[in-house]
Structures are given as C-alpha cells and as structure tokens.
Tab-separated table of C-alpha atoms in Angstrom:
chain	number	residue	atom	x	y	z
A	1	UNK	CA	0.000	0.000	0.000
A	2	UNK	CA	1.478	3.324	-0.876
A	3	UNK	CA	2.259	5.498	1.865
A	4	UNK	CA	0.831	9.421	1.324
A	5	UNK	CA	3.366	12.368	1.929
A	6	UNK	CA	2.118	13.387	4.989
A	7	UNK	CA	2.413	10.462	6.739
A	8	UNK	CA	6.019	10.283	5.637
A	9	UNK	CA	6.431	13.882	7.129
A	10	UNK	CA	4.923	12.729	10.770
A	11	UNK	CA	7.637	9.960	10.487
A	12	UNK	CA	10.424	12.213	10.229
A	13	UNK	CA	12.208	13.696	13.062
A	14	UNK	CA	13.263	12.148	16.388
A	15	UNK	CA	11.202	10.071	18.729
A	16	UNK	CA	10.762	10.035	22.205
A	17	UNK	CA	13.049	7.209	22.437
A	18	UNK	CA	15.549	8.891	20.628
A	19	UNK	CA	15.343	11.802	23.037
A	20	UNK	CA	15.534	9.771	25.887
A	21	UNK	CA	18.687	8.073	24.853
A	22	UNK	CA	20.268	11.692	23.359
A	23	UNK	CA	19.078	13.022	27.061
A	24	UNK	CA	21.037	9.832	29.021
A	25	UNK	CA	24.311	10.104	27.001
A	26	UNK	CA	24.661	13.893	27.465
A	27	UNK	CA	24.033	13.586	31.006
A	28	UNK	CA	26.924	10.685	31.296
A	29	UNK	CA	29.123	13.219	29.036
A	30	UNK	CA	28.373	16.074	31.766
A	31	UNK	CA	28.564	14.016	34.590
A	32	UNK	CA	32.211	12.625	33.470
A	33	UNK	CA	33.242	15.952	33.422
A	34	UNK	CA	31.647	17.213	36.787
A	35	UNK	CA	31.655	14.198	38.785
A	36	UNK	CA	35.262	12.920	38.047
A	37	UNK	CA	37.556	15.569	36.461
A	38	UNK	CA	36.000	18.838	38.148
A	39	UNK	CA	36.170	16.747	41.278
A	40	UNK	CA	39.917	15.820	40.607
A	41	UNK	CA	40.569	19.605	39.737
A	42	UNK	CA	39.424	21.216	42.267
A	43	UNK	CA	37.974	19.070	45.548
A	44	UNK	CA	39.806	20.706	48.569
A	45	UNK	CA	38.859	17.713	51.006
A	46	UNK	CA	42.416	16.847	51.602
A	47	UNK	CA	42.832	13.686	49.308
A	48	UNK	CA	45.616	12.735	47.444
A	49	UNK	CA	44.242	12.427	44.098
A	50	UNK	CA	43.241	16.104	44.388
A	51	UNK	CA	46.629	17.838	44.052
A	52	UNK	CA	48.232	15.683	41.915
A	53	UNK	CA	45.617	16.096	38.667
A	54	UNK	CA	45.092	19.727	39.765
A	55	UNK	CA	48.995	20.847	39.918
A	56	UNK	CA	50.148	17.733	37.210
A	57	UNK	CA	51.783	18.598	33.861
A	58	UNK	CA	48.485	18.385	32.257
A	59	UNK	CA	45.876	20.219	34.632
A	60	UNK	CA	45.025	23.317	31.914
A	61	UNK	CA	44.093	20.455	29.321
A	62	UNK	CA	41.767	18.748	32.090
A	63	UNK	CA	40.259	21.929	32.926
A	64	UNK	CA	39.589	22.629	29.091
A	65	UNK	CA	38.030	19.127	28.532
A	66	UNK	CA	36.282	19.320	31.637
A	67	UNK	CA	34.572	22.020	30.749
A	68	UNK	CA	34.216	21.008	27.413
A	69	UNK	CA	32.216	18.055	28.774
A	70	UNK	CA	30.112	20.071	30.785
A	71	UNK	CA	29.077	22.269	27.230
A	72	UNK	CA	27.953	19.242	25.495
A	73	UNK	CA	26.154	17.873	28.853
A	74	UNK	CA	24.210	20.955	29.220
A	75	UNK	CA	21.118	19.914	27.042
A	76	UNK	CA	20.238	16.861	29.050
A	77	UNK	CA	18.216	18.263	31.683
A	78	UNK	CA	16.244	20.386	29.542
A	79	UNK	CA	14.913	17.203	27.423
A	80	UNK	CA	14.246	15.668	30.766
A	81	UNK	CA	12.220	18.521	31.472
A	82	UNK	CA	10.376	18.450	28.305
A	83	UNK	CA	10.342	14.555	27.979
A	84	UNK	CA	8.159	14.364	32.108
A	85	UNK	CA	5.938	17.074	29.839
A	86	UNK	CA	4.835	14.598	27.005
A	87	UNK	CA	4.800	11.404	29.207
A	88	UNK	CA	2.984	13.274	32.237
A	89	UNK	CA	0.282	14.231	28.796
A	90	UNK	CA	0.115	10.986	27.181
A	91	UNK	CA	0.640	8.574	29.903
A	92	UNK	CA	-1.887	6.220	30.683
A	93	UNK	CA	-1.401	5.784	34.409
A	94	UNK	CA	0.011	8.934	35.685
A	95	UNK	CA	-0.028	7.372	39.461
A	96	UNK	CA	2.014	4.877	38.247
A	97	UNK	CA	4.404	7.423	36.880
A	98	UNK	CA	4.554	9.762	39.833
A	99	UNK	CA	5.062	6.746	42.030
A	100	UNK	CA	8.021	5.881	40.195
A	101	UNK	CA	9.627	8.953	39.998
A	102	UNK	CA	9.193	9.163	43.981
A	103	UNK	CA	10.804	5.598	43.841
A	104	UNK	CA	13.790	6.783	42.433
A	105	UNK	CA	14.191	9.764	43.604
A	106	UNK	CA	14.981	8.166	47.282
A	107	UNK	CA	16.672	4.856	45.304
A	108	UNK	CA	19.220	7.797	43.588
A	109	UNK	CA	19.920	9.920	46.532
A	110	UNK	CA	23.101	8.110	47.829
A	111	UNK	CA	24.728	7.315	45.051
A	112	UNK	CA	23.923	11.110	44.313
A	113	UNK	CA	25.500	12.049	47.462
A	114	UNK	CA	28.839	9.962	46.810
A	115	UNK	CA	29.041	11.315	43.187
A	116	UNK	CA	28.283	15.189	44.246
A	117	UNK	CA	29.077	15.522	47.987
A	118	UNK	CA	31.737	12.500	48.301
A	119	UNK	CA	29.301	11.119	51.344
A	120	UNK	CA	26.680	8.900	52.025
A	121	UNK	CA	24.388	11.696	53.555
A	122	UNK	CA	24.432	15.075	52.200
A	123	UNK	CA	20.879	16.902	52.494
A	124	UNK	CA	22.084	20.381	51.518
A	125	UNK	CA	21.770	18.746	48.088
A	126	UNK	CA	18.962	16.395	46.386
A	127	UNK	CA	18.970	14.610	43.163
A	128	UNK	CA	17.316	15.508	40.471
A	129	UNK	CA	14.321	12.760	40.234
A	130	UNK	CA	13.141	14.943	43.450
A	131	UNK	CA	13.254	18.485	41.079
A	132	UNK	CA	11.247	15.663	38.479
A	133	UNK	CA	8.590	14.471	41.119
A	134	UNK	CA	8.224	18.064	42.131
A	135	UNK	CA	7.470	19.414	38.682
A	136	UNK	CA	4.922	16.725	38.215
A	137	UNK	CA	3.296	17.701	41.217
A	138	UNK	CA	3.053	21.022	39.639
A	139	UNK	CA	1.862	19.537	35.974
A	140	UNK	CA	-0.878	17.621	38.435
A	141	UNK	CA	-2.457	21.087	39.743
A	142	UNK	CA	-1.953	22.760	36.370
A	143	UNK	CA	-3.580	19.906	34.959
A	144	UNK	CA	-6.246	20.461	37.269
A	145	UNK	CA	-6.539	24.266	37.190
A	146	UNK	CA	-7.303	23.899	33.197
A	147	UNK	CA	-9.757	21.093	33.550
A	148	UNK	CA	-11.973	22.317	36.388
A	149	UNK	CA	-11.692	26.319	36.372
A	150	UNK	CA	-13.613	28.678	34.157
A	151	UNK	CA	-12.739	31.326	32.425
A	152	UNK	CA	-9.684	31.429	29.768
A	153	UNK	CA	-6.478	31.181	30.169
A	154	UNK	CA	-5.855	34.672	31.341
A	155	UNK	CA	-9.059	33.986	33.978
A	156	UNK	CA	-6.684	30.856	35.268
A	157	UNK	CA	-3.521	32.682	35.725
A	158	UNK	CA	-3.567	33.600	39.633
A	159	UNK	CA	-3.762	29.688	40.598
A	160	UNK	CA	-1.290	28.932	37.926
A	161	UNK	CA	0.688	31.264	39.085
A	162	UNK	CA	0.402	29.866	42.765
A	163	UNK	CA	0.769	26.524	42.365
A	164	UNK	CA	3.965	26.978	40.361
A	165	UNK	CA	5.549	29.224	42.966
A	166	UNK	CA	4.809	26.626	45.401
A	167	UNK	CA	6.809	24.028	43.756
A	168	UNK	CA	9.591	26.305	43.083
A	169	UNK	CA	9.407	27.210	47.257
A	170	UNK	CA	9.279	23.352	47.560
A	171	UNK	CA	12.204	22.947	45.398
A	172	UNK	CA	14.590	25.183	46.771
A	173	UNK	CA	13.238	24.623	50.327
A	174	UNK	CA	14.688	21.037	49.592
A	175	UNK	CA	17.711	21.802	47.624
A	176	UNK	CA	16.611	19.898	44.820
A	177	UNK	CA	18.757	20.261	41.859
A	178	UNK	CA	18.218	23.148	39.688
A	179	UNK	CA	15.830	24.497	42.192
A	180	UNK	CA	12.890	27.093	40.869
A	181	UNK	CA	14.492	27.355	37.719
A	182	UNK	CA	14.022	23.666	36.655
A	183	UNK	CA	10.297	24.028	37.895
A	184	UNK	CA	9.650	27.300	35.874
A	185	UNK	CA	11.038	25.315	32.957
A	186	UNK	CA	8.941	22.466	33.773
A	187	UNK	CA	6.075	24.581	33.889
A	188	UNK	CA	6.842	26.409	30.893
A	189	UNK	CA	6.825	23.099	28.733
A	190	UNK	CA	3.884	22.433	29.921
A	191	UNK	CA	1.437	25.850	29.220
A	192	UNK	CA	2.990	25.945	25.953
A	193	UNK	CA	2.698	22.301	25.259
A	194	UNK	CA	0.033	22.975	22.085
A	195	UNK	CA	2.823	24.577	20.354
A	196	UNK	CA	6.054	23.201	19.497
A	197	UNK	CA	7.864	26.136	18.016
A	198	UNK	CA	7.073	28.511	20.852
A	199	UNK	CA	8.053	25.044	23.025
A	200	UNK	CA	11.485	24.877	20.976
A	201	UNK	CA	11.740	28.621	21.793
A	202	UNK	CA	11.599	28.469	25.545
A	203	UNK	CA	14.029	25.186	25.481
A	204	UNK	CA	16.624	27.886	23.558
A	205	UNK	CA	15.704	30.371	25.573
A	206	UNK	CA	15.257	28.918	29.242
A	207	UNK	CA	18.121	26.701	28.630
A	208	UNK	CA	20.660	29.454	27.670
A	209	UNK	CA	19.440	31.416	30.764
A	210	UNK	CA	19.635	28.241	33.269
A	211	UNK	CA	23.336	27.231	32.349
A	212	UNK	CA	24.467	31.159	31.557
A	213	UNK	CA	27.204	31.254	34.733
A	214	UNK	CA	28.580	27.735	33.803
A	215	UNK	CA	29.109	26.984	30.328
A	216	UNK	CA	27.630	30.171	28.388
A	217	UNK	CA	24.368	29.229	28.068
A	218	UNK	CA	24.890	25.553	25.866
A	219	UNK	CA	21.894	24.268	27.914
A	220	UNK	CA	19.870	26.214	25.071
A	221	UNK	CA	20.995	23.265	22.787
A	222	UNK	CA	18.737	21.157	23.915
A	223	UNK	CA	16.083	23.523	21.247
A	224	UNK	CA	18.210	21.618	18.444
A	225	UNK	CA	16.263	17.964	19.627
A	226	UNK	CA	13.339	19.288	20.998
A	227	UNK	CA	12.400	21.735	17.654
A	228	UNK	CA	12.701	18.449	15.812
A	229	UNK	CA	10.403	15.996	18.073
A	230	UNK	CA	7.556	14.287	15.684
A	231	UNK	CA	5.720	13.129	18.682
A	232	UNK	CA	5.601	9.905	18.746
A	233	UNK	CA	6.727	7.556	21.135
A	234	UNK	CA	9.109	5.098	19.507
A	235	UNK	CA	10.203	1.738	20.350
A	236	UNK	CA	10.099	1.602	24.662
A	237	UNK	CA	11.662	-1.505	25.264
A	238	UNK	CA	13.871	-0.572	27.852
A	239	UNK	CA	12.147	1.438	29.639
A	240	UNK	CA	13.318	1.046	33.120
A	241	UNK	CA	16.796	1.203	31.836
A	242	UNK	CA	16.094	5.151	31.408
A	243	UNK	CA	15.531	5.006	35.773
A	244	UNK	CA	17.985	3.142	36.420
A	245	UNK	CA	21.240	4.412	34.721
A	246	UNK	CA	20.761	7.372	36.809
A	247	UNK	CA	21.682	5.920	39.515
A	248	UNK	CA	23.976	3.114	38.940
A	249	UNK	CA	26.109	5.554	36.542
A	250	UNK	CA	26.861	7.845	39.180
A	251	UNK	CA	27.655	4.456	41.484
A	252	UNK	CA	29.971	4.115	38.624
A	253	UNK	CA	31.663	7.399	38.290
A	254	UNK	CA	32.489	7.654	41.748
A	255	UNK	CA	34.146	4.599	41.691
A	256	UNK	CA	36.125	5.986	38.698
A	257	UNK	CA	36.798	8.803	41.376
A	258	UNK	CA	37.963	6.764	43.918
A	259	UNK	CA	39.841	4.068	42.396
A	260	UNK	CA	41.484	6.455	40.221
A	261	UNK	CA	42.395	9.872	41.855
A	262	UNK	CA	41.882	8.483	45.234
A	263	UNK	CA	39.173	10.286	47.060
A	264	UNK	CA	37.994	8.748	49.666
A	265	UNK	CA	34.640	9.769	51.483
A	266	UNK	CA	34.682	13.063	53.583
C-alpha cells in the first residue's frame, strides 16, 4: 500500500526514544566531566588524588576538557524537562508514573551524594528525580486548574501562578537540583505544550538562561532535539533502563573517582 506524503512527514524527526537516549548520554558526558575531572581539579577535602591532577603537567588540558564536557552535557536536563511534559500528557497511568519517579528519587539519593558531595548523607543537596517528582506535582495542579476552572487562560492565571511558585518554594526549600528554575522550565513546557515552536523557543531560551554562569548558556541546545520531536513515542523496550542508569552511573563514576584519583569519602 502506498504510503501518502504526509504520513512520511509525521515519520520524520526524532522520537521520544531517541530523546531519551540523546538526554542519558549527554548527562553521562556532563557528569564525566563534573563528577570525576572537576572533582579531581578542584575538591579541597584533603585527598591525594586532588593535588596531583590539579597541579600535574596536564591540569590546563583537564580543565579545558572538563569544561568542554560540561558544554555538550548541558542539554540533558532540559529534554528531561520536556520529555516528564509529554509522558505526564500521554501517559496512561500517571499514578504509576509519579510513584516511580518518587521511587527513584529516594533509590538515587546516595549514590547522588557519593558522586556530588563524596558522602553517604548530604541533604544540603537532592537529586534531580526529586526536582522531576516536584514538577509533576506542579503539571498535576496545572492539569487540574485547566480542567476544572472557568474562564480562559488569562481567567486561570492567579492559581497557575500559585501553584507553580509553590513548587519552586518546595524545590529550593529542599535543595533539589536546579531548584525554581528547573520548575519554571517544567512549567513552561507544559502551558505551551500545544505549540512546538514557541516550546522549541523556551528550550533555547530557558536553557541558555539556566546554564548562563557555567558553560555560556549551551543548555539552550537542547532547542536543536526538541524543535525536531515528531511526537511519537518510539520503540520503549527498555524502559526502566532510562531510571535506572541514573543511579547506577553515578555508582559508577564515583568509583572511577575513587579508584582512580583516590578520594575517599569526607
């Protein structure tokens, strides 16, 4: 059977699949360069592997590629952001998906705290799933706002507006990582969800503005996968795999850490 033009069109483009595994592999990227080689640059907890990679013949070209890391990392939490967006929309058990973003969220919180605060127990800092439970908390009373509240959209702005600055208070009142800002983009996924170009926009926009102060604003990247998203799901047959690398990579990296540069646990 012949297949019309524009159904070759909808095919084009990337998947949700494909973001999720362009989202996981810049997050490993950034997470090389933060977790191991920023941490061997400049950790001042006393260990041994800290001076020598810091001070070594080669510690400018670290610095450069650890940085350089960190640029082409960048992108991954804004496709996170916009990837809870579409699955909290088209999900069919949205319980089931909160739940197991709550799950992880306490399942990644020490390895998050070995990676990022070289302890088993650091609650000055919380890992992202949290800022990702949060937001869909705050997708959840969006959702409702638009569903049970007259009026248009202008008429529903006050309790928009209040239930997102609750989960950015919740967010920073927990640390979580990115804070407000990772709500607000959360949030701003979501009201502009039936538009893709003014959604591409805001991921170029918001994402240049979030990671500004640490690698010049590459986070707006992430506009380059998002602007070319056909909406469809793809092939999910690994889905848990997307939960659980989180986790068991940064396991991994700080064993990288450890074995090789020799930091031990504050």
């Amino acid at each position: 059977m012949p297949v019309n033009g524009s159904a070759l069109r909808q095919e084009k483009g990337l998947n949700g699949a494909a973001l999720k595994w362009i989202a996981m592999c810049s997050m490993l990227i950034d997470h090389i360069g933060a977790v191991v080689l920023e941490y061997g640059l400049y950790y001042e907890g006393g260990a041994k592997g800290f001076r020598r990679l810091a001070e070594g013949p080669w510690g400018n070209e670290i610095e450069i590629g650890a940085w350089f890391l960190r640029v082409l990392g960048r992108p991954a939490f804004m496709i996170y952001c916009f990837l809870l967006v579409e699955g909290f929309i088209h999900t069919r058990n949205r319980m089931k998906y909160g739940k197991n973003l709550l799950i992880f969220s306490l399942i990644s919180e020490i390895p998050f705290d070995l990676a990022v605060g070289n302890g088993l127990f650091v609650p000055e800092y919380q890992n992202v799933f949290f800022e990702l439970f949060i937001g869909f908390g705050v997708l959840s009373a969006l959702e409702r706002v638009k569903l049970r509240e007259c009026g248009s959209g202008i008429a529903q702005t006050p309790r928009r507006c209040l239930y997102i600055g609750i989960g950015c208070a919740v967010a920073e009142l927990l640390r979580a990582d990115y804070g407000a800002s990772g709500i607000l983009i959360i949030a701003a996924f979501y009201l502009l969800s039936q538009n893709r170009k003014k959604q591409t926009a805001a991921a170029a926009v918001l994402g240049f503005l979030e990671s500004f102060g640490i690698t010049l604003g590459a986070g707006g990247l992430a506009a380059i996968p998002i602007g070319v998203y056909n909406g469809k799901r793809g092939k999910q047959r690994y889905k848990y795999l997307f939960y659980w690398f989180y986790p068991v990579h940064l396991l991994l990296l700080y064993a990288v850490r450890w074995y090789f540069l020799g930091i031990r646990p504050a």
